[in-house]
Structures are given as C-alpha cells and as structure tokens.
Short mmCIF file of N, CA and C in Angstrom, two decimals:
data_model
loop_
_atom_site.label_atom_id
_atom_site.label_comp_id
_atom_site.label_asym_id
_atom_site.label_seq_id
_atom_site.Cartn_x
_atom_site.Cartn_y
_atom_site.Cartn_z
N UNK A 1 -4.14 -8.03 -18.76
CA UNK A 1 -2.83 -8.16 -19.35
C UNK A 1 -1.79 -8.23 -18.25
N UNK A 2 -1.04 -8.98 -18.30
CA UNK A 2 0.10 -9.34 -17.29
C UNK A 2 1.49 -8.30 -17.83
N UNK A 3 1.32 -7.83 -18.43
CA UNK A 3 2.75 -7.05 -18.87
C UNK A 3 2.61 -5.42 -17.34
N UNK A 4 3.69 -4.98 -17.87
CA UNK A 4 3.65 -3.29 -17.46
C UNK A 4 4.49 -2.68 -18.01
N UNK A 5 4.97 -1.48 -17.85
CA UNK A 5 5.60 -0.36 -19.04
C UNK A 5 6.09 0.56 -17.70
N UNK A 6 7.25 0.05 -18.10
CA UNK A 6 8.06 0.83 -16.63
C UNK A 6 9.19 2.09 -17.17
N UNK A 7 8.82 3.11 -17.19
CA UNK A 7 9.55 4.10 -17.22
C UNK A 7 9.92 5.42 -16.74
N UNK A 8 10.93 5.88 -16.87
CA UNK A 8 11.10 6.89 -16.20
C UNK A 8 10.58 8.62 -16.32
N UNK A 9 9.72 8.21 -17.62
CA UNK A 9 9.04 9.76 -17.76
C UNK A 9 7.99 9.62 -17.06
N UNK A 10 7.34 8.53 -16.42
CA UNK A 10 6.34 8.41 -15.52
C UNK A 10 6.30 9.09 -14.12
N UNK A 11 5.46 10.57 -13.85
CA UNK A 11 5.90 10.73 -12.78
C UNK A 11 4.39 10.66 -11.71
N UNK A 12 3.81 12.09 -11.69
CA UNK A 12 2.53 12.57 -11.35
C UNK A 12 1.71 12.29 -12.05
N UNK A 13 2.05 12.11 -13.94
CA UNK A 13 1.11 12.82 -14.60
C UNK A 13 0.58 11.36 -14.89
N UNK A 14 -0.78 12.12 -15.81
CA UNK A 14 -2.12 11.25 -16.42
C UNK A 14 -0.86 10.44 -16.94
N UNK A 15 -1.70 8.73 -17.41
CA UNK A 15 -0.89 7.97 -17.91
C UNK A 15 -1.39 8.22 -19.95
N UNK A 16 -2.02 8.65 -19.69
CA UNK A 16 -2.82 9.87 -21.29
C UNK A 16 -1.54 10.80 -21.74
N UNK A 17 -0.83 11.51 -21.07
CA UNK A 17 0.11 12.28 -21.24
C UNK A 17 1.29 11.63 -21.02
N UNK A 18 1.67 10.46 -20.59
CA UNK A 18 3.03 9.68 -21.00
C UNK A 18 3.24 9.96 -22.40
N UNK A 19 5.03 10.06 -22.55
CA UNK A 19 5.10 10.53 -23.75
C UNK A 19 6.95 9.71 -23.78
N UNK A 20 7.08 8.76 -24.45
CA UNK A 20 8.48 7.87 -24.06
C UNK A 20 9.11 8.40 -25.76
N UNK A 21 10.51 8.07 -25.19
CA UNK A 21 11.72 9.19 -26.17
C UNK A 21 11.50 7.42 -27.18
N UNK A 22 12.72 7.89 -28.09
CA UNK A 22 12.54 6.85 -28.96
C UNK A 22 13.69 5.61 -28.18
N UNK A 23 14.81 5.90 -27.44
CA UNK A 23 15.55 5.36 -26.83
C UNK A 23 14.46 4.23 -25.73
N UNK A 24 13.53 4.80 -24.94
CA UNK A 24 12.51 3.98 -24.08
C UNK A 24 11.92 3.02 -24.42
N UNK A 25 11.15 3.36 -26.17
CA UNK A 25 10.40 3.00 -27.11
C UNK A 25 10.84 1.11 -27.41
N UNK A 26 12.19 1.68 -27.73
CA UNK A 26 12.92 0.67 -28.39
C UNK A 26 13.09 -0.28 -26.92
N UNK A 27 13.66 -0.03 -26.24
CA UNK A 27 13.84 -1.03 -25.25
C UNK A 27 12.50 -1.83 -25.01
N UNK A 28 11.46 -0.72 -24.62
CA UNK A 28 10.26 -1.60 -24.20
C UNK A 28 9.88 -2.67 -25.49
N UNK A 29 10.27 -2.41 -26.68
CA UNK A 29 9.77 -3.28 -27.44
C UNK A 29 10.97 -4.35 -27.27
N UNK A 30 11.86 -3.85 -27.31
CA UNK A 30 12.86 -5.54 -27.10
C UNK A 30 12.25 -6.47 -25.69
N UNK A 31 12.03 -5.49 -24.82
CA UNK A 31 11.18 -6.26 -23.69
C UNK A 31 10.35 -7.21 -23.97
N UNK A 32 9.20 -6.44 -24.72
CA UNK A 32 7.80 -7.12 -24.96
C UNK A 32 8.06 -8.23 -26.00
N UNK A 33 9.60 -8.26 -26.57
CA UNK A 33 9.44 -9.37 -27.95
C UNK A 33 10.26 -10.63 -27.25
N UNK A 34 11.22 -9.78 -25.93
CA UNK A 34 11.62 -11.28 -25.23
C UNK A 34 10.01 -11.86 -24.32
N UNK A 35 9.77 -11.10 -23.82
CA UNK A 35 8.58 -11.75 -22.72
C UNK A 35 7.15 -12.37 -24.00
N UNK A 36 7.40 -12.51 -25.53
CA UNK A 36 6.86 -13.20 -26.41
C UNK A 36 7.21 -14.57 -26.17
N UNK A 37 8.53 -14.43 -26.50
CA UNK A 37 8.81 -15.97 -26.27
C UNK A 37 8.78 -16.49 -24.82
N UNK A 38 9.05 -16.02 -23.54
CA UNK A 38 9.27 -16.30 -22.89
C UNK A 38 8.05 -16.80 -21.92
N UNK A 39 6.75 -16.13 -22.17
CA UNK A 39 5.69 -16.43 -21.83
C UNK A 39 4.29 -16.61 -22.81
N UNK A 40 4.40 -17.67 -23.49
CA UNK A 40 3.80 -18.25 -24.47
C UNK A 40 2.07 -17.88 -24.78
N UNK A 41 1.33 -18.06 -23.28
CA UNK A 41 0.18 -17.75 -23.03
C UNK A 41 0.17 -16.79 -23.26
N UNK A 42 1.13 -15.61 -22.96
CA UNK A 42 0.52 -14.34 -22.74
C UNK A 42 1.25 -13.98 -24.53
N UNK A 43 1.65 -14.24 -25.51
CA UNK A 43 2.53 -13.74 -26.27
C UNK A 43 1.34 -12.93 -27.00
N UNK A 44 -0.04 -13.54 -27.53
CA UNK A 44 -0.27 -12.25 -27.96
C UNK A 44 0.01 -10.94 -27.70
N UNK A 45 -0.73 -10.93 -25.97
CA UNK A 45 -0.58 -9.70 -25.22
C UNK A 45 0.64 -9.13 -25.24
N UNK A 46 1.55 -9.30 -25.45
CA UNK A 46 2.96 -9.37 -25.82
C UNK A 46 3.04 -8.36 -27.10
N UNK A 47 2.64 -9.14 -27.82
CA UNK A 47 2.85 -8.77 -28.76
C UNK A 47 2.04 -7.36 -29.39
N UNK A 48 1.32 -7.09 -29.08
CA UNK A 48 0.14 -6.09 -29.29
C UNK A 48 0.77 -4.95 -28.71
N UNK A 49 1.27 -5.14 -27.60
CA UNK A 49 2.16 -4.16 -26.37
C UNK A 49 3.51 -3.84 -27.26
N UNK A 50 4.21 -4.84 -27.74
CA UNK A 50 4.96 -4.53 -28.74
C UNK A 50 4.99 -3.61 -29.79
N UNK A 51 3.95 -3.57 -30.43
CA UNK A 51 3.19 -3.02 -31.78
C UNK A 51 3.07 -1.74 -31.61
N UNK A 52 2.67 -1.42 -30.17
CA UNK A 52 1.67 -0.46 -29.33
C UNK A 52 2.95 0.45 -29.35
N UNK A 53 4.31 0.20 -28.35
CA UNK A 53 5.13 1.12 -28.15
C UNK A 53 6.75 1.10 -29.58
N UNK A 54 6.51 0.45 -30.49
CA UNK A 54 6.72 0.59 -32.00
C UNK A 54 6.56 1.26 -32.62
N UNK A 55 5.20 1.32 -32.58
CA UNK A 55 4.72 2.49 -33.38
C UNK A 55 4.01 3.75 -32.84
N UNK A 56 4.28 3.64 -31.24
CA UNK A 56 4.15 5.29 -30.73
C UNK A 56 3.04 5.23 -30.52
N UNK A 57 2.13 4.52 -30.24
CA UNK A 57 0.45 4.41 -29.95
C UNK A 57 0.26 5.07 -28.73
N UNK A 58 0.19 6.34 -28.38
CA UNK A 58 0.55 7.35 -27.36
C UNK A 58 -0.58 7.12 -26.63
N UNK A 59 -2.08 6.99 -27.43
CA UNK A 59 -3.36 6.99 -26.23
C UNK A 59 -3.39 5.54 -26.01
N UNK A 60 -3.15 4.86 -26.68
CA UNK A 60 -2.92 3.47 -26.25
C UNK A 60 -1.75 3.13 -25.16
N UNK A 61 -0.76 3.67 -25.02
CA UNK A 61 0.18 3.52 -23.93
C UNK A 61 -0.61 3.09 -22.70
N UNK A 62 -1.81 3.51 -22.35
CA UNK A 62 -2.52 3.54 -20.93
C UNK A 62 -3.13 2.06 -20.99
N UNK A 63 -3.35 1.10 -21.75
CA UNK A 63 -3.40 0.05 -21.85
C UNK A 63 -2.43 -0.60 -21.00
N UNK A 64 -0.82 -0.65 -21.38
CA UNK A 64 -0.17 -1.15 -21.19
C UNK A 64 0.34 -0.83 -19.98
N UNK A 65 -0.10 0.10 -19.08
CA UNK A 65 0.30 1.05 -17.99
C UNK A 65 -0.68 0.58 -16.32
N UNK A 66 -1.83 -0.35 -17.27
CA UNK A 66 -3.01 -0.72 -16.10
C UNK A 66 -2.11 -0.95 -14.72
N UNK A 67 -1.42 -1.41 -14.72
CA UNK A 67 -0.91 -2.03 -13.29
C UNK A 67 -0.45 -0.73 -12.69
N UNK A 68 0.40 -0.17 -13.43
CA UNK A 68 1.11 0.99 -12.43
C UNK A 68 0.42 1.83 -12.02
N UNK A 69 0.60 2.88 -11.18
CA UNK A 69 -0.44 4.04 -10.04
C UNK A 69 0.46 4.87 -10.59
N UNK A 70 -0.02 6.02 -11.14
CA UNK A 70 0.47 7.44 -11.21
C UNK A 70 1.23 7.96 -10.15
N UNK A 71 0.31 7.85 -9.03
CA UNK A 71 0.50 8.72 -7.96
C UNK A 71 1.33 7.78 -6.91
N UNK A 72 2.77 8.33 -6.24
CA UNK A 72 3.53 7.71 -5.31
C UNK A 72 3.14 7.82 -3.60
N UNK A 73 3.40 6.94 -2.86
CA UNK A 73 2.97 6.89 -1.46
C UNK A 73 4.02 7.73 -0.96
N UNK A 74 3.44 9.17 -0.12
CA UNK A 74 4.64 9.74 0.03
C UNK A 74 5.54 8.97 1.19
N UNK A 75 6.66 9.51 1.58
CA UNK A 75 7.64 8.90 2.62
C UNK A 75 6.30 9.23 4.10
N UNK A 76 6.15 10.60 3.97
CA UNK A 76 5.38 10.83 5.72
C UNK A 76 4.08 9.33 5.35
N UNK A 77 3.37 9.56 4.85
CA UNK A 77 2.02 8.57 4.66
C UNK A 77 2.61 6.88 5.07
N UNK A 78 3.89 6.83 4.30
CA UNK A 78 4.28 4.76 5.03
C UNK A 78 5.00 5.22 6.51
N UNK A 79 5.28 6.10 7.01
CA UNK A 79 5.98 6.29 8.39
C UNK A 79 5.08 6.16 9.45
N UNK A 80 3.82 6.83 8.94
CA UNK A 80 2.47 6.87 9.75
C UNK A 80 1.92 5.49 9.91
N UNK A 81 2.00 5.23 8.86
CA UNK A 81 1.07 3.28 8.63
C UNK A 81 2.07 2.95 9.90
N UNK A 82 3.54 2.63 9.29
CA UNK A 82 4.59 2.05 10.88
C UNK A 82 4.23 2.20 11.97
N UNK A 83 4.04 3.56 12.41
CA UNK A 83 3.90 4.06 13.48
C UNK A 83 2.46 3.66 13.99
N UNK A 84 1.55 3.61 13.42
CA UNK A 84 -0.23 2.91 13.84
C UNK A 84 0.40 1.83 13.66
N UNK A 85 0.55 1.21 12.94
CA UNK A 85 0.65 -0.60 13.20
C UNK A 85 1.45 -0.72 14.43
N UNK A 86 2.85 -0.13 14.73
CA UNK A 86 3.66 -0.45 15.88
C UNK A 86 2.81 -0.19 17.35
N UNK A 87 1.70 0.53 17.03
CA UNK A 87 1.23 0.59 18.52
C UNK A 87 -0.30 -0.06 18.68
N UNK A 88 -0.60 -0.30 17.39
CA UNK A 88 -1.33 -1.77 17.82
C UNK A 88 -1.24 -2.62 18.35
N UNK A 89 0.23 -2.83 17.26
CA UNK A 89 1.22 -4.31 17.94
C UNK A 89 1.32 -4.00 19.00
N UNK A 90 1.51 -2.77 19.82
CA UNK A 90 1.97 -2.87 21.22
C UNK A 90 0.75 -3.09 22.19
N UNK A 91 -0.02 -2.94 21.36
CA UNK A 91 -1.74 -2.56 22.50
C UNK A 91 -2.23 -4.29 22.58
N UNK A 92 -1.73 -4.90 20.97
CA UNK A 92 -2.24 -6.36 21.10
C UNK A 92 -1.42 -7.08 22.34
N UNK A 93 0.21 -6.57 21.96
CA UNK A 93 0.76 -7.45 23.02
C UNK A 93 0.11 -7.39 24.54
N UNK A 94 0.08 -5.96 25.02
CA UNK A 94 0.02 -5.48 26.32
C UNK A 94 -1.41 -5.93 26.83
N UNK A 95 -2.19 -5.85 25.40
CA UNK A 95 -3.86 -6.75 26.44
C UNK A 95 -3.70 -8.14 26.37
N UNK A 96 -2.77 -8.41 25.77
CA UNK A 96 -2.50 -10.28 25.59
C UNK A 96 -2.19 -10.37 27.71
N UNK A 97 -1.00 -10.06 27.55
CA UNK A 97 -0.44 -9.98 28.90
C UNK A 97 -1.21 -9.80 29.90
N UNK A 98 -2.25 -8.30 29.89
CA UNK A 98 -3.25 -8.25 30.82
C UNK A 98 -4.24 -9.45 31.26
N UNK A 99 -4.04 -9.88 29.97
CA UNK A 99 -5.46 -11.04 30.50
C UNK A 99 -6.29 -11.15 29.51
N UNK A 100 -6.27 -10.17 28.60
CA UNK A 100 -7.95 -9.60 27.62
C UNK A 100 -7.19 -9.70 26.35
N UNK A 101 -8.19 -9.30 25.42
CA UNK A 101 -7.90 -9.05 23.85
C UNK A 101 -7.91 -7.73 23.43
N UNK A 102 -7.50 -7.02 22.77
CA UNK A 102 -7.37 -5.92 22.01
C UNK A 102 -9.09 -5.69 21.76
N UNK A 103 -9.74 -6.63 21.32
CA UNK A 103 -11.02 -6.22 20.72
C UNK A 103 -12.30 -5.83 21.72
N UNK A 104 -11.39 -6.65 23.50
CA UNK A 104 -12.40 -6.15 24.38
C UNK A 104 -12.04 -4.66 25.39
N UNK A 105 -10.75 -4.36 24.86
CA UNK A 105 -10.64 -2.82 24.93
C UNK A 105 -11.14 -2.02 24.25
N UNK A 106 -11.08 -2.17 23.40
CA UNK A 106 -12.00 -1.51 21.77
C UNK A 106 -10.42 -0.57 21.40
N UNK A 107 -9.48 -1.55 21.23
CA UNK A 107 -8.40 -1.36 20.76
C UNK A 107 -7.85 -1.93 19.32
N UNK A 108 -8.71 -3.05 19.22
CA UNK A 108 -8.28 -3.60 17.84
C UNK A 108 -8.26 -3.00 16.26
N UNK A 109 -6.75 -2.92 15.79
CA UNK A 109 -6.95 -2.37 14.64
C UNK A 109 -7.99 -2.86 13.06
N UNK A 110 -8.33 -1.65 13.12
CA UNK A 110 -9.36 -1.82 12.30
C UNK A 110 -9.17 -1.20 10.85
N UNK A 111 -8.26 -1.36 10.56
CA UNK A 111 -7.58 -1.24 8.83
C UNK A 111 -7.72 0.22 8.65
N UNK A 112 -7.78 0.91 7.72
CA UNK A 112 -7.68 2.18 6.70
C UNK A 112 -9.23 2.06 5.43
N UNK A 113 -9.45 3.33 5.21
CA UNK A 113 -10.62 3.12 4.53
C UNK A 113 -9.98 3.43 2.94
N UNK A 114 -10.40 2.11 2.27
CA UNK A 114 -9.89 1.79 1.16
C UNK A 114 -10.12 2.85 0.16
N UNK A 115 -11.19 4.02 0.50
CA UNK A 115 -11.76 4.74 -0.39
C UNK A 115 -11.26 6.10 -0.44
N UNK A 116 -10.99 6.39 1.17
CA UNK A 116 -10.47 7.86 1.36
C UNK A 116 -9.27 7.92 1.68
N UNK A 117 -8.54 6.82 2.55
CA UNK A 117 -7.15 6.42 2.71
C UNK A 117 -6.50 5.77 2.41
N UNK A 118 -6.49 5.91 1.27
CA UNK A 118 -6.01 5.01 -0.27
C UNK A 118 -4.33 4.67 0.02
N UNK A 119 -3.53 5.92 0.09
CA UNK A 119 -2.66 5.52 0.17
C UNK A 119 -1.79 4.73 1.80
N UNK A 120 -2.56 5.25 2.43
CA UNK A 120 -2.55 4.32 3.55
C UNK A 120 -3.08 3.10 3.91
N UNK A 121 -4.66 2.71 3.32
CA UNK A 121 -4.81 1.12 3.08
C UNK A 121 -3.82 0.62 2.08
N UNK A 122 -3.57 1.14 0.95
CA UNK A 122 -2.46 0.14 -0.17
C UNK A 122 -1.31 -0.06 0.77
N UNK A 123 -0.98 0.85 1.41
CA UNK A 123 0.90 0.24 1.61
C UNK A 123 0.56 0.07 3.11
N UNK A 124 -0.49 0.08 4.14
CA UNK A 124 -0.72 -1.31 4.77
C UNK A 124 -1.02 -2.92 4.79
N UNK A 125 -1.82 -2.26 3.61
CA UNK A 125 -2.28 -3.77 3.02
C UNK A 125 -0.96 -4.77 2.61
N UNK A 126 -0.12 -3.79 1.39
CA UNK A 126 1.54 -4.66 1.21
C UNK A 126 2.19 -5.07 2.42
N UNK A 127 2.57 -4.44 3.07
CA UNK A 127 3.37 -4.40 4.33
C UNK A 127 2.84 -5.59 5.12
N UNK A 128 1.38 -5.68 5.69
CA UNK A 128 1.14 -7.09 6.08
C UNK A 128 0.92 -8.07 5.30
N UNK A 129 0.26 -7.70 4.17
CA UNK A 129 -0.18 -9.09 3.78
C UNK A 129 0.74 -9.12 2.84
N UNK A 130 1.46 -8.72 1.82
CA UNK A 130 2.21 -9.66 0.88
C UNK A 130 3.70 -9.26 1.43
N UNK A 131 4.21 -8.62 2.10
CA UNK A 131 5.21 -8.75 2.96
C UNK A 131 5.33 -9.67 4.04
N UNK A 132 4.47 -10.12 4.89
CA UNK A 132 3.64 -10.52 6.27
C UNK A 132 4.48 -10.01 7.46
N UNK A 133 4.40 -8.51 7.27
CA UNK A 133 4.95 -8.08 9.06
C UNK A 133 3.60 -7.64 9.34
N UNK A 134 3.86 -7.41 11.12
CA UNK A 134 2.74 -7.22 11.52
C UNK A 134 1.76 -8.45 11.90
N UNK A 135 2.36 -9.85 11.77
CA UNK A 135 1.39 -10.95 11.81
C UNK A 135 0.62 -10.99 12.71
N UNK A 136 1.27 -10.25 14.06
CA UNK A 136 -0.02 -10.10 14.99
C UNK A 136 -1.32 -9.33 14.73
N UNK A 137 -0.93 -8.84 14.21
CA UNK A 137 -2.45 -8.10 13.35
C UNK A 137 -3.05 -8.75 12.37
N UNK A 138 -2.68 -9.66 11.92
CA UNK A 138 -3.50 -10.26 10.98
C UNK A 138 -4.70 -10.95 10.68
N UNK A 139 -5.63 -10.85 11.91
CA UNK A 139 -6.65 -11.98 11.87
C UNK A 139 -7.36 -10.28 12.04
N UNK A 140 -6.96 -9.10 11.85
CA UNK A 140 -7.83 -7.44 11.91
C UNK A 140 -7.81 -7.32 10.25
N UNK A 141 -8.82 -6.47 9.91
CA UNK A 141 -9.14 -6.32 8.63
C UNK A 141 -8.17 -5.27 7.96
N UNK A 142 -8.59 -5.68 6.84
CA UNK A 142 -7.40 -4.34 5.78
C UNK A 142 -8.19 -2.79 5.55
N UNK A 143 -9.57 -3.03 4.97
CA UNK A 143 -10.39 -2.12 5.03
C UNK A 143 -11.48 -1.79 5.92
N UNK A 144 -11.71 -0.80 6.62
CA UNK A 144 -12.35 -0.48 7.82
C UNK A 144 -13.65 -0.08 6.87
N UNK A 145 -13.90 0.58 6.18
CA UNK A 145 -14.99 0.80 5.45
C UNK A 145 -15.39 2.49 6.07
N UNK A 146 -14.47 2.70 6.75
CA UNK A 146 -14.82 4.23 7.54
C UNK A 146 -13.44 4.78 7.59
N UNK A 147 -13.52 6.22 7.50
CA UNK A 147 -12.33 7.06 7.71
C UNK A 147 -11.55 6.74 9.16
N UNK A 148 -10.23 6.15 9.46
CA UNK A 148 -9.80 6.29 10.51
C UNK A 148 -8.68 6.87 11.12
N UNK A 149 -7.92 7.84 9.91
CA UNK A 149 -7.05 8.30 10.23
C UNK A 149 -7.11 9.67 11.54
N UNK A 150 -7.78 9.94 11.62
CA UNK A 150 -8.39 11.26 12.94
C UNK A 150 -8.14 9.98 14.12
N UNK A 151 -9.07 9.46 14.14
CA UNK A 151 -8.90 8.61 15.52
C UNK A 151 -7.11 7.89 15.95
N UNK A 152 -6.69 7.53 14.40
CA UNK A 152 -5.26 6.72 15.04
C UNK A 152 -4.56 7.54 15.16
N UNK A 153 -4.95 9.16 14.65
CA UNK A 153 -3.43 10.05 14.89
C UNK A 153 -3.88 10.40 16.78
N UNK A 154 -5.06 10.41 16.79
CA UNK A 154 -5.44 11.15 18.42
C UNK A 154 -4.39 9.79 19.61
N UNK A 155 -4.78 9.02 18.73
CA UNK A 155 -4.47 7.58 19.65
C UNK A 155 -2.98 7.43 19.00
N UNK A 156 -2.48 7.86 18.48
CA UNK A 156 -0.80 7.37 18.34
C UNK A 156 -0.09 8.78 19.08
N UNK A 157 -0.84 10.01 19.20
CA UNK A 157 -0.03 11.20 19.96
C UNK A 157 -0.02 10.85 21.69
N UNK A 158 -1.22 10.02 22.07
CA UNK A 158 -1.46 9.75 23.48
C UNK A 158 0.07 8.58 23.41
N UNK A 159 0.20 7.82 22.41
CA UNK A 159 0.78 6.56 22.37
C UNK A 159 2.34 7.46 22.52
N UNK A 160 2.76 8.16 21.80
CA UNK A 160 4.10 9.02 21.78
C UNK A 160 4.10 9.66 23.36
N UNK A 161 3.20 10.17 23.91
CA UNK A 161 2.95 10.27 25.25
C UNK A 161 3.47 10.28 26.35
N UNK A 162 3.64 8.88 25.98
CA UNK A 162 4.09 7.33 26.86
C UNK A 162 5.23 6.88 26.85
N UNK A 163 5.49 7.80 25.11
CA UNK A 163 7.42 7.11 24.90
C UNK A 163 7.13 6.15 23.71
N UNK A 164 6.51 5.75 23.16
CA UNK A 164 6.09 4.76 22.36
C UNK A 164 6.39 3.02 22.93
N UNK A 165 5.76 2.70 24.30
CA UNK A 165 5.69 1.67 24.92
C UNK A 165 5.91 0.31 24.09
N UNK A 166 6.68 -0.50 23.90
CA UNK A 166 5.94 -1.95 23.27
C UNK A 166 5.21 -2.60 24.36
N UNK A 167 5.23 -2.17 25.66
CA UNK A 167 4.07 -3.01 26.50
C UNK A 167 3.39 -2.00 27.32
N UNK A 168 2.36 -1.56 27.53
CA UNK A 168 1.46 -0.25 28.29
C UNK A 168 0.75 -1.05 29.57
N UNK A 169 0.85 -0.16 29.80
CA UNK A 169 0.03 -0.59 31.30
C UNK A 169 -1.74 -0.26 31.27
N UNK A 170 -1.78 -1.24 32.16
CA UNK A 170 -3.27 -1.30 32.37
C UNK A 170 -3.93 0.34 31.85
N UNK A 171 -3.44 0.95 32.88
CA UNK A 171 -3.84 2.33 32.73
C UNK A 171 -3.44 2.87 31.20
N UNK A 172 -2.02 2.55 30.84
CA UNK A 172 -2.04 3.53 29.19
C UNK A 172 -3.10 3.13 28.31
N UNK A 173 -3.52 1.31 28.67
CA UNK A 173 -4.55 0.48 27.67
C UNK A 173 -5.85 1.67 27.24
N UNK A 174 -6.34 1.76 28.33
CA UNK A 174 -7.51 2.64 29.08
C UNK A 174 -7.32 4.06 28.10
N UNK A 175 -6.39 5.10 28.79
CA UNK A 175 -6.33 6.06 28.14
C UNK A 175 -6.18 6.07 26.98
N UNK A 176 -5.53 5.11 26.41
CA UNK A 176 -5.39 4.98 24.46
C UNK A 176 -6.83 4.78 24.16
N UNK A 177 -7.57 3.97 24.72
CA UNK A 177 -9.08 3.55 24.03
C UNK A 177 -10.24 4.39 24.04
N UNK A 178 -9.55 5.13 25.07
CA UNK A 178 -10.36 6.38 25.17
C UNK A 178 -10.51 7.37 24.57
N UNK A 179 -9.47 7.63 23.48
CA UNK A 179 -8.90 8.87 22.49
C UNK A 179 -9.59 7.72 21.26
N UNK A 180 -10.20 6.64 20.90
CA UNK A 180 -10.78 6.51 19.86
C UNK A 180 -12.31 7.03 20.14
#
C-alpha cells in the first residue's frame, strides 16, 4: 500500500496501541478520500484506509502505518554516522593523494550492520544514497553484514586525535588502520 497515517499520537509505542482522537480520524479520512481521486490506481487502497480510520478500526490502523518506524533515530546515533563518514571521506581523500586507495590501507568504509546497527545503517543509507552526500563513498557498501560500530568509534577517537584532519598524513593513515 502506498498510503501512510501520519500522526501525532505516534510516538515510541506499538503501532497496535495507536489510538487517534476523533479530530485526527476525520482529517485522515478527508486525506485518504482526496488521495482517491487523486491517485486512481491506488483508490481502492484509498479507500479501505478510509473506511479503516472512519470507523476506528484500531487493530487495523497498523495496516495503514507499514511505512512508518515506531522508533526515532536519536540526534547522538546521526552525529556519529557524520562523524564516521567525515573521516572516511578524509582517509579516502588522504590515500587518494598518497598514491594508494583506501581499500589498500584496509581503510575503506565498510557500511553498518543492517541487523544490529539498524539505526545507523538506515540514516547512513538515506544520507548517501537517497540524499547523495558522501559520493566519495559510494562505490563502499551500505551493509557490512558484521557489527562495526566498536571498530569506527576506536578509529574516529584516534581520528579526533589528530583534530579531525580532512587530509592525514602518511603516518595518521597507518595509525587509523591500525585501531581497526
């Protein structure tokens, strides 16, 4: 279903325990009866979603909720992603310059594990790929398939170190690759 159900009693909780006033109710259904007409293909779905928050279909709400995440990326968790991506970027630039690649330092970033660092692969993943910063990183993967947050915090405190370099020297290259 292409719709979503955007409201403000949505916070932490199960999307089972959403519970919208009658004021919410009503809007979302004027929503769902313009996006009827407005998107033809989808108007059943529309319309069902309509029906759904009409008549208060409370365990059904979670239908209409598929897209949204309960749970918010805190502020520290996207500061951290910045801060690892910015000193990739700096490790890609600085082995560009040296001569070498990031990947023959054993510097190249190697994404977030989609499974345990959820909220750090999702809002890396946005940030490069449907934002596209970071393009120098982009030909490195999104999911590492392994936990890597231990290794990039050891390797971003060596990186703070330094001052947070955008270009390191031979020698910082070295000591950063060494803390993975």
């Amino acid at each position: 279903m292409r719709y979503m159900l955007v409201c403000a009693t949505i916070e932490d909780a199960k999307l089972s325990d959403v519970k919208l006033t009658f004021a919410e109710r009503a809007i979302l259904a004027n929503q769902f009866q313009i996006l009827e007409k407005v998107d033809q293909s989808h108007a059943v779905d529309y319309e069902q979603a309509r029906e759904i928050v009409e008549k208060g279909y409370e365990f059904l709400y979670e239908t209409i909720n598929a897209a949204i995440s309960t749970a918010s990326v805190p502020h520290e968790s996207s500061e951290e992603v910045y801060n690892i991506l910015d000193m990739f970027r700096a490790a890609e630039l600085s082995a560009s310059r040296a001569g070498t690649t990031s990947e023959e330092l054993s510097l190249a970033f190697e994404g977030f594990d989609g499974n345990n660092e959820d909220h750090h692969f999702g809002f890396a993943y946005f940030v490069r790929r449907r934002q596209g910063k970071w393009s120098e990183l982009s030909r490195h993967p999104d999911n590492s398939h392994a936990v890597m947050l231990p290794r990039y915090r050891q390797m971003l405190e060596m990186w703070h170190s330094f001052g947070k370099p955008h270009e390191m020297s031979e020698e910082q290259l070295e000591l950063l690759a060494a803390k993975r």
